Coordinates of N, CA and C in Angstrom, one line a residue:
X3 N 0.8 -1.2 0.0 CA 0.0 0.0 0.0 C 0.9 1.3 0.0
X4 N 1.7 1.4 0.9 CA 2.8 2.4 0.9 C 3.4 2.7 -0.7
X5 N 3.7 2.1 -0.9 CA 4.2 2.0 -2.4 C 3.5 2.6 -3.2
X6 N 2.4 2.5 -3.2 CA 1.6 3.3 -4.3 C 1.1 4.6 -3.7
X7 N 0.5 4.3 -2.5 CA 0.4 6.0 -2.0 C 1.8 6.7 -2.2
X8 N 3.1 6.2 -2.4 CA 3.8 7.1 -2.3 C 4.1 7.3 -4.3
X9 N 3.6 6.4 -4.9 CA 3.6 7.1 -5.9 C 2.3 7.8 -6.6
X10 N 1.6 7.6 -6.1 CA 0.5 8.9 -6.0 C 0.5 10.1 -5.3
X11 N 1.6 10.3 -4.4 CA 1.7 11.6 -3.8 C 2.7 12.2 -4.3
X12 N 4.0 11.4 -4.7 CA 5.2 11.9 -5.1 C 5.0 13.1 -6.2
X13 N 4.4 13.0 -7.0 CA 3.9 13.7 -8.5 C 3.2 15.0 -8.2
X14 N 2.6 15.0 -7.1 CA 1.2 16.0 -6.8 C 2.0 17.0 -6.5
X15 N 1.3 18.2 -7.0 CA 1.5 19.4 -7.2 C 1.1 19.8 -5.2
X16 N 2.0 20.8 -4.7 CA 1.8 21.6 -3.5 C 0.0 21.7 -3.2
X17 N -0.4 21.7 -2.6 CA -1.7 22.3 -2.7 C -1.8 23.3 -1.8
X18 N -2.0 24.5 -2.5 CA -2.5 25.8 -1.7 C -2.9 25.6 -0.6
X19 N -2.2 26.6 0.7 CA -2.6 26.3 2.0 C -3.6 27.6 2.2
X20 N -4.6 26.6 3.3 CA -5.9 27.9 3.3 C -5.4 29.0 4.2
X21 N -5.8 30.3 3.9 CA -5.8 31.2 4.3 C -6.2 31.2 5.9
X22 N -6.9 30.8 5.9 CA -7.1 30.2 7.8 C -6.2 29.6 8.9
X23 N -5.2 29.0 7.9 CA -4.1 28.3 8.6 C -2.8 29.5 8.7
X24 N -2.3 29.0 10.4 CA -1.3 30.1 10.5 C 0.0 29.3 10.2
X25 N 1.0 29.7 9.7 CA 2.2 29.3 9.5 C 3.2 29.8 10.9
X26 N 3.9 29.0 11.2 CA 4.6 28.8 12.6 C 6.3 29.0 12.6
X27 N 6.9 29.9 13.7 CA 8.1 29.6 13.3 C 8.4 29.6 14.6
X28 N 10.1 29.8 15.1 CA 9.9 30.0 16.2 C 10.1 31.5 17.1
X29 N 9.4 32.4 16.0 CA 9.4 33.5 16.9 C 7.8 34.2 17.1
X30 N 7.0 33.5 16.7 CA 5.8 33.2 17.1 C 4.9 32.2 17.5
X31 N 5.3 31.2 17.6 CA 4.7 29.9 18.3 C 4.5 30.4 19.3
X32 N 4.7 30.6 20.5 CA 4.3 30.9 21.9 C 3.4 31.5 21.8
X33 N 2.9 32.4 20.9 CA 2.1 33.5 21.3 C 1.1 32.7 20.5
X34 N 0.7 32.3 19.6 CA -0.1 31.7 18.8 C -0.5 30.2 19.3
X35 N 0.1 29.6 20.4 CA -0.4 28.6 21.1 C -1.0 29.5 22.7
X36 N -0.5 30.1 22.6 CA -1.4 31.3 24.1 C -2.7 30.7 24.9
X37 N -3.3 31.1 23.9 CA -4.8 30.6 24.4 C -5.6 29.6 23.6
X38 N -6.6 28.9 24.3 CA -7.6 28.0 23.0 C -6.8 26.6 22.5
X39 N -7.7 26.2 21.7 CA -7.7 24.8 21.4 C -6.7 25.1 19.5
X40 N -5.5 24.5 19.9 CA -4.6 24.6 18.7 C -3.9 23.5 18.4
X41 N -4.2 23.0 16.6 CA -3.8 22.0 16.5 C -2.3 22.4 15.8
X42 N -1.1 21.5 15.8 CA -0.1 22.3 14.9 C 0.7 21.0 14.3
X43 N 0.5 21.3 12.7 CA 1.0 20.3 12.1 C 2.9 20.3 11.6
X44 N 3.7 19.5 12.5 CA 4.9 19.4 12.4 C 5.3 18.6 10.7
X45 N 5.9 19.5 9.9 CA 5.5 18.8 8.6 C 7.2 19.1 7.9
X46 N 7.5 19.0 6.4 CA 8.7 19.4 6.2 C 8.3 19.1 4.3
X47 N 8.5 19.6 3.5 CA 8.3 20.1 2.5 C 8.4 19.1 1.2
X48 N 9.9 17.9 1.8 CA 9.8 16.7 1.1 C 9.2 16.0 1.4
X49 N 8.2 16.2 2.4 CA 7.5 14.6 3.4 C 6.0 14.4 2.4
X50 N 6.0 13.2 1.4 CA 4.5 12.7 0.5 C 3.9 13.0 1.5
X51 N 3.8 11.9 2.8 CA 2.9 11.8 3.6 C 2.5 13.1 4.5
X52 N 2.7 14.0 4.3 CA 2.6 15.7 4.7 C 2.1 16.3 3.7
X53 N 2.3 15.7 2.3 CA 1.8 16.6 1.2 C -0.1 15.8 1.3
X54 N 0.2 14.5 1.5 CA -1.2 14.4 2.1 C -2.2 14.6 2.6
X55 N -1.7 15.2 3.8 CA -2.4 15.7 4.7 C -3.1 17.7 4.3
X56 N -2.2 17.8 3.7 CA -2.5 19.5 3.1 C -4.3 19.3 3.2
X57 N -4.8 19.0 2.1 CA -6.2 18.8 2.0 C -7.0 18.9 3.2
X58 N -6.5 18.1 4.1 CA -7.4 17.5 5.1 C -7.6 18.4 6.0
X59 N -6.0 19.2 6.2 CA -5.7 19.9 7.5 C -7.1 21.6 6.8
X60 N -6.5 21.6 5.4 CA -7.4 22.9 4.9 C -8.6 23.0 5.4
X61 N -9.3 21.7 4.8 CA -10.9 21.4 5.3 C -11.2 21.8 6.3
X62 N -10.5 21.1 7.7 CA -10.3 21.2 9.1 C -10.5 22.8 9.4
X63 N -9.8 23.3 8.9 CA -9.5 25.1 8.6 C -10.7 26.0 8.7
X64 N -11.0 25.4 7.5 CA -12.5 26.0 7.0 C -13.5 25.5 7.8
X65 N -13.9 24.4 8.1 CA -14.9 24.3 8.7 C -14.7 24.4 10.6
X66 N -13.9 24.3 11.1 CA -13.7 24.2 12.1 C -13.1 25.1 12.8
X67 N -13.5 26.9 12.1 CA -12.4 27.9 12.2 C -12.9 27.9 13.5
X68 N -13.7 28.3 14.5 CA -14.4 28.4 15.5 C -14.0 27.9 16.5
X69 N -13.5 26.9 16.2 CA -13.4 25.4 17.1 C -12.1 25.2 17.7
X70 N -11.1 25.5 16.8 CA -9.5 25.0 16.8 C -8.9 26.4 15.8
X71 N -7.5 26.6 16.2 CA -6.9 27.5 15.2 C -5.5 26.4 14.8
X72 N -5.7 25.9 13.4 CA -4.8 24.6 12.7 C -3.6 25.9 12.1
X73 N -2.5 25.2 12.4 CA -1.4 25.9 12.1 C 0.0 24.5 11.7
X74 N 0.6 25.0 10.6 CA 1.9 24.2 10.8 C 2.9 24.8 10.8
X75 N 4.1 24.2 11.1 CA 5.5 24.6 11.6 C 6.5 23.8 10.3
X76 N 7.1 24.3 9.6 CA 8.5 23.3 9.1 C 9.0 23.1 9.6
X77 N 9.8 21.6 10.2 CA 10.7 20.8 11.1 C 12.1 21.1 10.2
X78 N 12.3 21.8 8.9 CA 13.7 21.9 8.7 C 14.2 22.9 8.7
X79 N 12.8 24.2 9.0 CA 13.2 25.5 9.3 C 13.2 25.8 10.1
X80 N 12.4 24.7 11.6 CA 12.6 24.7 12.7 C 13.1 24.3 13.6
X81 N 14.2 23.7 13.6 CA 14.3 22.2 14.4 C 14.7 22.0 15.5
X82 N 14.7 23.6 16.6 CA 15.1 23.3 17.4 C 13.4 22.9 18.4
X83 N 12.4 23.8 17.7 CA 11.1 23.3 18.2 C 11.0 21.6 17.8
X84 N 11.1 21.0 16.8 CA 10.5 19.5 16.6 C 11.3 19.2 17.8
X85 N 12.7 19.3 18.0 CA 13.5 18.4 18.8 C 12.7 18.9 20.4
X86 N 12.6 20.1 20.7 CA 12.1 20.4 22.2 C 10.7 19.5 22.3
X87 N 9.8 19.2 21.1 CA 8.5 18.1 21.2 C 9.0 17.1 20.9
X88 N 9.7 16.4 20.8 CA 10.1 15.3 20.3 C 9.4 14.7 19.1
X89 N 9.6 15.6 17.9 CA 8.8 14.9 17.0 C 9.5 14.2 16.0
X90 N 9.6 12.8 16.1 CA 10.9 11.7 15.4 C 10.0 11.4 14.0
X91 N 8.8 11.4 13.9 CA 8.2 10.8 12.7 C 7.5 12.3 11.8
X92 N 7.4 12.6 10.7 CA 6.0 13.5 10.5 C 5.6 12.9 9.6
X93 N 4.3 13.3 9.2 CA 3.8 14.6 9.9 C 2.8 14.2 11.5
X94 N 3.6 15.0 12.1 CA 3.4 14.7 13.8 C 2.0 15.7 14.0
X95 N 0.9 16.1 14.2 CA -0.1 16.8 14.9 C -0.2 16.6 15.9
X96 N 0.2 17.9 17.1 CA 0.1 17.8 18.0 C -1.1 19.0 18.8
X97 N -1.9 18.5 19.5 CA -3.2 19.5 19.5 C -2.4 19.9 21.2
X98 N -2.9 21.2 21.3 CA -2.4 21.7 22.6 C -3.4 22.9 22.9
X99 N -3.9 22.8 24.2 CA -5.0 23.9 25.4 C -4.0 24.7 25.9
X100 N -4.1 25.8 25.3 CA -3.4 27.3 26.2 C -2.0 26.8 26.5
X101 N -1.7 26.7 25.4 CA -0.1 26.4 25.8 C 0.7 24.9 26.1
X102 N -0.3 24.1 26.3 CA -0.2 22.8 26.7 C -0.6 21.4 26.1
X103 N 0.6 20.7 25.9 CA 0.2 19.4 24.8 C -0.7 18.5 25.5
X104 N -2.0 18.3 24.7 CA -3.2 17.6 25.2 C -2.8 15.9 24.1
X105 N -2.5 16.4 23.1 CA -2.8 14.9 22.5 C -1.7 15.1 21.3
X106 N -1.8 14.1 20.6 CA -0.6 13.9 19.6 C -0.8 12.7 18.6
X107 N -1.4 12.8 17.5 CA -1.5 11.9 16.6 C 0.0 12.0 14.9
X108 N 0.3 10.6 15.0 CA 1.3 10.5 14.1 C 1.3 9.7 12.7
X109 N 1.7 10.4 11.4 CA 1.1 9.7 10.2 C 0.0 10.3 9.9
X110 N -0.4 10.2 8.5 CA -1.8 10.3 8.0 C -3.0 10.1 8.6
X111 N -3.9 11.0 8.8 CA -5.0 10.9 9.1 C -6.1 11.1 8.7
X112 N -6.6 10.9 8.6 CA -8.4 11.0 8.3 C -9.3 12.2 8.6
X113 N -9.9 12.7 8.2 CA -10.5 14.4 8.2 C -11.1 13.8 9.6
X114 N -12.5 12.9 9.3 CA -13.1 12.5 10.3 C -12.5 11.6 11.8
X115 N -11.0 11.5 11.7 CA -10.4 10.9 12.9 C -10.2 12.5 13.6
X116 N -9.4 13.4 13.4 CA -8.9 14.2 13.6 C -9.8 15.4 14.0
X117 N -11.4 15.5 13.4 CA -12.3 16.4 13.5 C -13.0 15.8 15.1
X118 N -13.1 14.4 15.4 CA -13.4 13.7 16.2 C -12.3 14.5 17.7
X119 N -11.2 14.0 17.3 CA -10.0 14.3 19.0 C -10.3 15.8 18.5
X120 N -10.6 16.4 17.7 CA -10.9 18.0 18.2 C -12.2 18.2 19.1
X121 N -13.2 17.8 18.8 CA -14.6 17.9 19.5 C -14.7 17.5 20.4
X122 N -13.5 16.1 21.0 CA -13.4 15.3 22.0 C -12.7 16.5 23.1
X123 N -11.9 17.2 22.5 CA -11.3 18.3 23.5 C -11.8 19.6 23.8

């Protein structure tokens, strides 16, 4: 299965990130995890399985602007943040309440797994 998702993803064009989504570095992460329910996707530019998730995280965006503020970080423009979360695999999502890591799902996910551990928190 791997094998072919990865040549189905390999080829795929960037997909536009939505306007909703904040991009993360490390001289605003602190303030942008502050308050509220924030999910933040630890991702990196060659990663298929991160180009996958683009879609899903958008959706998430749009419909769930109320709910969660979705943001990602690049782990090769960042790395001293992946290494302080320990993020060994991406794309790592880590959801965090006012500053604090609540949950952490790793790999590809599913719109409806991920829309779920948001409503759950």
């Amino acid at each position: 299965y791997f094998g072919y998702a990865f040549r189905k993803f390999r080829n795929t064009e960037d997909v536009p990130q939505s306007e909703k989504i904040k991009t993360l570095n490390d001289k605003n992460f602190n303030h942008q995890l502050k308050t509220g329910l924030v999910m933040v996707d630890f991702w990196a530019s060659w990663c298929v399985p991160c180009k996958a998730m683009a879609p899903v995280l958008n959706d998430l965006a749009e419909e769930l602007d109320d709910k969660v503020k979705i943001c990602k970080l690049n782990v090769d423009e960042n790395q001293q943040l992946a290494v302080k979360y320990a993020v060994r695999s991406i794309p790592t999502l880590i959801l965090f309440r006012n500053g604090k890591e609540i949950d952490r799902f790793v790999g590809v996910k599913s719109k409806s797994f991920l829309s779920g551990k948001i409503n759950q928190n």
